[in-house]
mmCIF file of C-alpha atoms in Angstrom:
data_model
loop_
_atom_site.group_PDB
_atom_site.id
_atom_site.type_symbol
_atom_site.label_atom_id
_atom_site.label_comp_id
_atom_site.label_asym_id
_atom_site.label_seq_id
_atom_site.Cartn_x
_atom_site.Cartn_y
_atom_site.Cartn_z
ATOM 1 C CA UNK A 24 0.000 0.000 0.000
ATOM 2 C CA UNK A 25 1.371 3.183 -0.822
ATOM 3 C CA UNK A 26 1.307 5.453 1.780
ATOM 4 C CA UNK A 27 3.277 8.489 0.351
ATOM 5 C CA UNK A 28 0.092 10.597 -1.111
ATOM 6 C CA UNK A 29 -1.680 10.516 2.493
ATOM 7 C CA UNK A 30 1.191 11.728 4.540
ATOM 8 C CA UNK A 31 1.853 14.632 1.580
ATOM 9 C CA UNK A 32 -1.300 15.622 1.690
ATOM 10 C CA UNK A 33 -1.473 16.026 5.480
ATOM 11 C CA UNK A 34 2.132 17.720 5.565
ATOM 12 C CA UNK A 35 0.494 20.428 3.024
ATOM 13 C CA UNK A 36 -2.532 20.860 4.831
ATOM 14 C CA UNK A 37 -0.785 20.990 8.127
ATOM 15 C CA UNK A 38 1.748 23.721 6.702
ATOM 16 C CA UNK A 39 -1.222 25.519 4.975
ATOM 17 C CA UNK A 40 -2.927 26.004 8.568
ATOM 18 C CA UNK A 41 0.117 27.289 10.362
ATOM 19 C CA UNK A 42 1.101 29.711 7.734
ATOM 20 C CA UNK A 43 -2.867 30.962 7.964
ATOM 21 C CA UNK A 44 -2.857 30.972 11.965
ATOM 22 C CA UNK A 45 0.718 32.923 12.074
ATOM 23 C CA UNK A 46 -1.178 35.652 9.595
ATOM 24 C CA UNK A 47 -3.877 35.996 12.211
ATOM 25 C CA UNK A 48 -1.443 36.350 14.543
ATOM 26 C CA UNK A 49 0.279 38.815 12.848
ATOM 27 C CA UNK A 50 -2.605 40.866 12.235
ATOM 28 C CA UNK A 51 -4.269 40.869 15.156
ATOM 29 C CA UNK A 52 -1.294 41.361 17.793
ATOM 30 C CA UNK A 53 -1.024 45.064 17.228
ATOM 31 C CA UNK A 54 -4.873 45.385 17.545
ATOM 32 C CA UNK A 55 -4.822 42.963 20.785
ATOM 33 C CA UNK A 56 -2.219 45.382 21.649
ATOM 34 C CA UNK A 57 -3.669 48.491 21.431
ATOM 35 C CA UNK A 58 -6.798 47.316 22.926
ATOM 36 C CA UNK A 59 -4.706 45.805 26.264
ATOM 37 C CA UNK A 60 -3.145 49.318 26.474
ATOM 38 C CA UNK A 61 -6.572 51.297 25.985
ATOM 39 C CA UNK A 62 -8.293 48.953 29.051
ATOM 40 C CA UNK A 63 -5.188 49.492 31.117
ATOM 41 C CA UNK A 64 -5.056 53.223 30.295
ATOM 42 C CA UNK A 65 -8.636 53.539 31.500
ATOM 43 C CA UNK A 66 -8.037 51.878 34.596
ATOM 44 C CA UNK A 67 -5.704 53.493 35.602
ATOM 45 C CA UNK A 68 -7.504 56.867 35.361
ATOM 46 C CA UNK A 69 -10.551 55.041 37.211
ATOM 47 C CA UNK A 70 -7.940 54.002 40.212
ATOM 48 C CA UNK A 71 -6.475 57.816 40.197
ATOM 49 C CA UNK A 72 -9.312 60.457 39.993
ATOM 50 C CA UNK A 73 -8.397 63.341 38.306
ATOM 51 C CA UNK A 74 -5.496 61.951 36.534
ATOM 52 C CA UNK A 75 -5.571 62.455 32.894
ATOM 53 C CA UNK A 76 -2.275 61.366 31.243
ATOM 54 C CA UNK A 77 0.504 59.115 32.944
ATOM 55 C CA UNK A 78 4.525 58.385 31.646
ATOM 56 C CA UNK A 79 5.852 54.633 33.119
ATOM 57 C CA UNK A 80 8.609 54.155 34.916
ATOM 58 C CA UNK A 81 10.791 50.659 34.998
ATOM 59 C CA UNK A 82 10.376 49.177 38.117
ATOM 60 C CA UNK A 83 12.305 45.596 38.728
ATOM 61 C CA UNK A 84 10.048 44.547 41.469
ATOM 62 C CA UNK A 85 8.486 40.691 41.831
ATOM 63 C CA UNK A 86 4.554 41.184 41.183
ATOM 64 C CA UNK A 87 5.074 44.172 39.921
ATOM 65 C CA UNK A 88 4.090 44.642 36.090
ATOM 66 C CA UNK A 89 3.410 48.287 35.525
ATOM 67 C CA UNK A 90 4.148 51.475 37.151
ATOM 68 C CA UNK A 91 2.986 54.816 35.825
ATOM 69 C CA UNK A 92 3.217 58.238 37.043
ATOM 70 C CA UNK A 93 0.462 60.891 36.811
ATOM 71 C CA UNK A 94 2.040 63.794 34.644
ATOM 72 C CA UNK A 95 0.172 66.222 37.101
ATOM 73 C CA UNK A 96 1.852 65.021 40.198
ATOM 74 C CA UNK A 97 -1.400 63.698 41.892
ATOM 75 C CA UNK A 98 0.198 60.065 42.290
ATOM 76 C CA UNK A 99 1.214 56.829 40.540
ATOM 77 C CA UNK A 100 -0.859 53.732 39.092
ATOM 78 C CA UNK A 101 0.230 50.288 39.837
ATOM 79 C CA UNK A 102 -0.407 47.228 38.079
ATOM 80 C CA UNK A 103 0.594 44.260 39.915
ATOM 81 C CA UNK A 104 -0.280 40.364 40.180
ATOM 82 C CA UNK A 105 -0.085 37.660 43.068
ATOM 83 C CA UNK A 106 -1.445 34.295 43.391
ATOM 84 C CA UNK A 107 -5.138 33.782 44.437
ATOM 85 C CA UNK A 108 -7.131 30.604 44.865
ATOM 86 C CA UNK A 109 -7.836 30.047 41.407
ATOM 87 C CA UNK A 110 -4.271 31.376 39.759
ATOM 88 C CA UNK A 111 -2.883 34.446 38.437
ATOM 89 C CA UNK A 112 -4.907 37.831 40.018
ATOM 90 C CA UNK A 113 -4.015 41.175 38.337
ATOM 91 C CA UNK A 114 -5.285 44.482 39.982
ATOM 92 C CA UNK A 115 -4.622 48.407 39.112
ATOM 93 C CA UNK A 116 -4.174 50.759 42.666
ATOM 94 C CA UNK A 117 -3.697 53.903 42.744
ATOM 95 C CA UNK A 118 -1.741 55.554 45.433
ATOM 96 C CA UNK A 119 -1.642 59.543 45.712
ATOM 97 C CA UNK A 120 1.470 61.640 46.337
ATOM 98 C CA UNK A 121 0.675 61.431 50.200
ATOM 99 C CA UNK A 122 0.524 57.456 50.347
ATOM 100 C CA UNK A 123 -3.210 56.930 50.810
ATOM 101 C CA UNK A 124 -4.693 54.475 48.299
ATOM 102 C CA UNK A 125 -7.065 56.488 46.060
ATOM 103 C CA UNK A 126 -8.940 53.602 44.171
ATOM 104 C CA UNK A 127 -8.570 49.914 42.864
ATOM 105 C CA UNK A 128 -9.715 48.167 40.032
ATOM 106 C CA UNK A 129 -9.580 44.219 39.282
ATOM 107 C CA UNK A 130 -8.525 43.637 36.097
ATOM 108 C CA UNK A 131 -8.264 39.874 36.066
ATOM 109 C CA UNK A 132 -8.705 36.941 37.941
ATOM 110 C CA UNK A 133 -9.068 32.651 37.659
ATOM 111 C CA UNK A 134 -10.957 33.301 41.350
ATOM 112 C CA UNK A 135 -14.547 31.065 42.099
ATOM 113 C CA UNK A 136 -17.494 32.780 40.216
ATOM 114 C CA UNK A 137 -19.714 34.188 43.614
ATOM 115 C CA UNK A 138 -16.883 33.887 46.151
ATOM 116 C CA UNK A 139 -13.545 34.900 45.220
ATOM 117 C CA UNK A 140 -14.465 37.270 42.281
ATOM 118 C CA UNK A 141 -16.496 39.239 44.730
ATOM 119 C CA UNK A 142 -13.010 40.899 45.768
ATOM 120 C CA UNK A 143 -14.181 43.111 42.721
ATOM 121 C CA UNK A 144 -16.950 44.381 43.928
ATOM 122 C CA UNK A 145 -16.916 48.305 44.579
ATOM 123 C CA UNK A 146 -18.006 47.364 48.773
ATOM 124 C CA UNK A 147 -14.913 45.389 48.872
ATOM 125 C CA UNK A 148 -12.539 47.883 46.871
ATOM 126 C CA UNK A 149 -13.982 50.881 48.870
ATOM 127 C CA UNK A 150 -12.545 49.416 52.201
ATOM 128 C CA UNK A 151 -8.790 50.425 50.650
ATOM 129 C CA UNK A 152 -9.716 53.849 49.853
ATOM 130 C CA UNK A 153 -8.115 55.971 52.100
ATOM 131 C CA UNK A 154 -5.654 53.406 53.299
ATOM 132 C CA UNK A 155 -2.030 54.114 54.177
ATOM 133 C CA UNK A 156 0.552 51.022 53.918
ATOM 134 C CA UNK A 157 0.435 50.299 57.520
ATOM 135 C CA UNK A 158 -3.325 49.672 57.490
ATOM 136 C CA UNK A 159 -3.689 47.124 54.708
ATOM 137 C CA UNK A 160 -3.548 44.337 57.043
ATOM 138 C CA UNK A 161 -6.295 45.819 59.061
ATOM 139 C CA UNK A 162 -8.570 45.663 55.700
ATOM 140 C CA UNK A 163 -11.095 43.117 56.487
ATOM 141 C CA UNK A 164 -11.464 40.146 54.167
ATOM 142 C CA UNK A 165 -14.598 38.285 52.597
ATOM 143 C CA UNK A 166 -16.079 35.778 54.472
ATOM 144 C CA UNK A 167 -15.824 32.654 52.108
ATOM 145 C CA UNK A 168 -12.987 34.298 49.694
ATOM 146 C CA UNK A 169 -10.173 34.327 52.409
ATOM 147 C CA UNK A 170 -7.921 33.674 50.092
ATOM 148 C CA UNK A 171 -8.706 35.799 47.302
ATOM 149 C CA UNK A 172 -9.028 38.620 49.758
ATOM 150 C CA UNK A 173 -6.045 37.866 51.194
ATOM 151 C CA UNK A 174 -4.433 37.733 47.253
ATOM 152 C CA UNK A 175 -6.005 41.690 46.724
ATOM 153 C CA UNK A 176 -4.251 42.531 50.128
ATOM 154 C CA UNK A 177 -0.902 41.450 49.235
ATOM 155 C CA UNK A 178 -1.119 43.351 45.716
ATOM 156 C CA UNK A 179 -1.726 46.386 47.238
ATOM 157 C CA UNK A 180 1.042 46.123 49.910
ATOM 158 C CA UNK A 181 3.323 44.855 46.137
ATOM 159 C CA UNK A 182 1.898 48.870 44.758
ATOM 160 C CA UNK A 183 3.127 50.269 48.246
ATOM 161 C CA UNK A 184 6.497 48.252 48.220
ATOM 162 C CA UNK A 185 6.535 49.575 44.268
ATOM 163 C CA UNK A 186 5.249 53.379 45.471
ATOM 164 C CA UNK A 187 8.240 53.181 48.081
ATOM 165 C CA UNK A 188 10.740 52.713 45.580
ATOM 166 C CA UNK A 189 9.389 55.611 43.172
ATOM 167 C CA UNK A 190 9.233 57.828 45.659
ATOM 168 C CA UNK A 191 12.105 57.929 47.851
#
């Protein structure tokens, strides 16, 4: 039996399909891009009130994936990641000049759908605002998302530990 058609036939088809799916990828990455950027951009006005236009600054930090500045001096956007029960979880703070968290925003999260992802909710974020680095502990967590909670806490002490290093 030959067997030499089959297998060229596959090996074209198989090399047809990856030269389409690198195409798509090379189309859509600046778009995917640009729209990461634009969500990020947004939240990070939404976690600094009154901020309109940032400038990042490298920061070598663990957790730490993006720090911006506020070009009006009102403070400094963080976006930073941990571990929560479900995997990765990515939030945006913002922290003003003075060292008082002025908002937080979840951006992602693998967290269980009605516990975990409820560390999103605006009751939950609210108990930050205001917060200096010292009281982060004292934030009180979920009942039934411990660990998620916990996960949100230790981001925003990674923005202070970030904030400290910007601003000294």
């Amino acid at each position: 039996m030959n067997m030499t058609k089959p297998v060229i036939v596959l090996t074209v088809i198989c090399i047809v399909c990856s030269a389409l799916l690198g195409a798509t990828y090379t189309a859509t990455a600046p778009l995917i891009a640009a729209s990461e950027k634009a969500a990020s951009d947004a939240a990070m006005i939404e976690v600094l009130p009154g901020a309109a236009s940032f400038t990042e600054i490298p920061v070598e930090l663990e957790g730490v994936l993006t720090v911006a500045k506020d070009d009006s001096g009102l403070g400094y956007a963080f976006k930073v990641q941990d571990k929560g029960f479900g995997g990765a979880y990515t939030i945006m703070v913002g922290i003003s000049s003075d060292g008082k968290v002025t908002g937080a925003k979840l951006l992602d999260n693998s967290e269980t759908p009605g516990l975990g992802s409820k560390t999103g909710s605006a009751d939950f974020i609210q108990r930050f605002v205001g917060v200096e680095s010292s009281g982060v502990e004292g934030v009180q967590a979920i009942t039934g998302a411990t660990i998620s909670s916990n996960a949100f806490k230790r981001c925003v002490q990674t923005a202070y530990t970030a904030f400290d290093s910007v601003n000294a």
